Tab-separated table of C-alpha atoms in Angstrom:
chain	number	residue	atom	x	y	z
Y	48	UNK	CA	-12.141	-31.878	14.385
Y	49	UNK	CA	-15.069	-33.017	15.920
Y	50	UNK	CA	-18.282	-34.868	14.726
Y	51	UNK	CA	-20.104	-31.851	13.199
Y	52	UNK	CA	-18.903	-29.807	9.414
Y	53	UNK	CA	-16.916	-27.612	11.417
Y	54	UNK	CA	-13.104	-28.516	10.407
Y	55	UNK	CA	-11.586	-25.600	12.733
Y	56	UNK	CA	-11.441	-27.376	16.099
Y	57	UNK	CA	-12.776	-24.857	19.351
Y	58	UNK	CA	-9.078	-23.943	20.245
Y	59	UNK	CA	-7.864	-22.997	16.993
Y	60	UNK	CA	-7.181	-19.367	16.759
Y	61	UNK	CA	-5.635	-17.086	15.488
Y	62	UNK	CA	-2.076	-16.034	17.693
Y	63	UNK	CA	0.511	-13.248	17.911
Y	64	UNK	CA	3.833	-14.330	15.970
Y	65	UNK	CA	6.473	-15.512	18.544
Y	66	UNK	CA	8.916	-13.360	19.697
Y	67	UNK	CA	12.134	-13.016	17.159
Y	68	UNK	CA	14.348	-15.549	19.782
Y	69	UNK	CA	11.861	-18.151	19.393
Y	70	UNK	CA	11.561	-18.251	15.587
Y	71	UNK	CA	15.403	-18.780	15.570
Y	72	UNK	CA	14.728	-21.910	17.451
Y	73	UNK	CA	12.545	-22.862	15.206
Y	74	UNK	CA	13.332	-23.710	11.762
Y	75	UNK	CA	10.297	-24.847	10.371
Y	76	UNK	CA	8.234	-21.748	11.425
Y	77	UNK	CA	6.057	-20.164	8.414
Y	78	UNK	CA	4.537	-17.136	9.112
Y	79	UNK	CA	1.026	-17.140	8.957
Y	80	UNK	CA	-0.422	-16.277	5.333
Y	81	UNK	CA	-4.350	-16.489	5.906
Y	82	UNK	CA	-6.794	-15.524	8.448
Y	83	UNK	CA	-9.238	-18.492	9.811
Y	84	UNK	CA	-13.143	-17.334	9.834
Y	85	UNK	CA	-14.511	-16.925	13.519
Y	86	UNK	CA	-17.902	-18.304	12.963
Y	87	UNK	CA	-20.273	-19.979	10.766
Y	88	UNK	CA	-23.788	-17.890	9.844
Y	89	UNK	CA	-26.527	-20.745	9.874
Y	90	UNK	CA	-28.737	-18.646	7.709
Y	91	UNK	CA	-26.410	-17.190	5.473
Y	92	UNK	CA	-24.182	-20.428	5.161
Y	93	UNK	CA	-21.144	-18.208	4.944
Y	94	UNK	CA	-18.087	-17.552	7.377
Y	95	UNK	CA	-17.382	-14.724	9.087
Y	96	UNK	CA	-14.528	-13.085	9.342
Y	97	UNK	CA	-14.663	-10.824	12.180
Y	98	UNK	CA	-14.266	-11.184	15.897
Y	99	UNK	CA	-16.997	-11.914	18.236
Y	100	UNK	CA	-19.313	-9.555	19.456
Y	101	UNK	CA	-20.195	-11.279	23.020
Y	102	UNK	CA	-20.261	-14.794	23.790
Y	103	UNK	CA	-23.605	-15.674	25.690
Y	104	UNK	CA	-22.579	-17.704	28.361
Y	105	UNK	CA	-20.077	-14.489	29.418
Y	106	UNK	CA	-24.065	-12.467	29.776
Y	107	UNK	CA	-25.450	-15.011	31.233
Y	108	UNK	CA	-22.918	-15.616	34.056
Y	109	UNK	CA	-23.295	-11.668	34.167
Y	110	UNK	CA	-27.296	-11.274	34.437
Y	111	UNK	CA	-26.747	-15.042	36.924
Y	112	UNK	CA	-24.174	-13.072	39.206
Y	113	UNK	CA	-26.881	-10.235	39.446
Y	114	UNK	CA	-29.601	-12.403	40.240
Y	115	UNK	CA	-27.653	-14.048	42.567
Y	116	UNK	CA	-26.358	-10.759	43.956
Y	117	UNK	CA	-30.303	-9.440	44.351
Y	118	UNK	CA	-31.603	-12.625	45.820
Y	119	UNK	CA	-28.852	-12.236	48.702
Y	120	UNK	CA	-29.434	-9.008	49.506
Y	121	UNK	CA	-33.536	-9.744	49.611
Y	122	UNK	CA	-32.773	-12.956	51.859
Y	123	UNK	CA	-30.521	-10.875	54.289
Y	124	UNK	CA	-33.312	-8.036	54.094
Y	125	UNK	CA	-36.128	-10.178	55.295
Y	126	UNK	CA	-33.565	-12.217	58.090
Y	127	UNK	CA	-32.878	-8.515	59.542
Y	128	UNK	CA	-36.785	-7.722	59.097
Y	129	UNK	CA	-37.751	-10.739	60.359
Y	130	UNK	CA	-35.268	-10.964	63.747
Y	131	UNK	CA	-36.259	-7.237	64.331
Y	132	UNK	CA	-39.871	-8.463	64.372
Y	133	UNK	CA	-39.309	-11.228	66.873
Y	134	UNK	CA	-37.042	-8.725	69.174
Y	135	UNK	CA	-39.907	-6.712	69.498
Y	136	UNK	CA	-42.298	-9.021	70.058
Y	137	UNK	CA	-39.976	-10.876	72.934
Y	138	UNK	CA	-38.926	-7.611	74.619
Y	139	UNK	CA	-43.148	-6.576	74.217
Y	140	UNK	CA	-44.008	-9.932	76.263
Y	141	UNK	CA	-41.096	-9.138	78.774
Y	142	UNK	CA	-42.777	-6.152	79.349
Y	143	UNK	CA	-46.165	-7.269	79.945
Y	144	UNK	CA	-44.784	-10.102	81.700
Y	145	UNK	CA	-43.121	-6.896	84.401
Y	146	UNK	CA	-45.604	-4.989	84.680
Y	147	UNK	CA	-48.219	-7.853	85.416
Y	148	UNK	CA	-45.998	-9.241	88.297
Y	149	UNK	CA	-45.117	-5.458	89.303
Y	150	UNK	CA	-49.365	-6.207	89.347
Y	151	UNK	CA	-49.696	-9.260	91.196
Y	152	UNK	CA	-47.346	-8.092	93.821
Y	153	UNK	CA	-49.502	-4.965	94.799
Y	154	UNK	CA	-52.836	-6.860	94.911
C-alpha cells in the first residue's frame, strides 16, 4: 500500500490458479473467491471492474517510436540531399577548373 487511498498495491492482480501439482504442495492454498476492481473512476468515485482499455504510456511510446522513426528518415533525407548537392557542386568546379587550364594552355 502506498501513501495515497488506493489499498490494492500496483502489482496486485488478478492470476491464473496454479497448476493441480502445485496446489498439492501447498496446503494452505484457497482458491480465489472475489475479483479485485482494476481502477478507480475519479468522477464517479466507484471501481471498475473491467480490464483496461489501453494504458497511455503503451501510445505514447507508440506515437514517440513514430516520431522518432519520421525524424530519422527526414535527417537521412536531407544528409543524402545535402551530400548530392555538394557532389555536384565539387565535380561543377572540377570542371570549370579543366576546361579553364585546357584554356590557359592554348593561349
Amino acid at each position: 500500500v502506498g501513501f495515497s487511498n488506493d489499498v490494492h498495491p500496483l502489482w496486485a492482480q488478478a492470476c491464473a490458479l496454479p497448476p493441480p501439482k502445485v496446489v498439492q504442495n501447498l496446503p494452505d492454498f484457497v482458491r480465489p473467491s472475489a475479483a479485485l476492481p482494476f481502477e478507480f473512476d475519479f468522477d464517479t468515485h466507484t471501481w471498475s471492474y473491467r480490464p483496461h482499455a489501453a494504458d497511455p504510456p503503451a501510445d505514447g511510446r507508440l506515437i514517440q517510436g513514430a516520431l522518432l522513426a519520421v525524424v530519422v528518415v527526414a535527417a537521412l533525407g536531407i544528409g543524402v540531399w545535402t551530400g548530392a548537392l555538394c557532389e555536384r557542386r565539387r565535380q561543377r568546379a572540377i570542371a570549370i577548373a579543366a576546361s579553364e587550364a585546357c584554356y590557359l594552355k592554348h593561349v
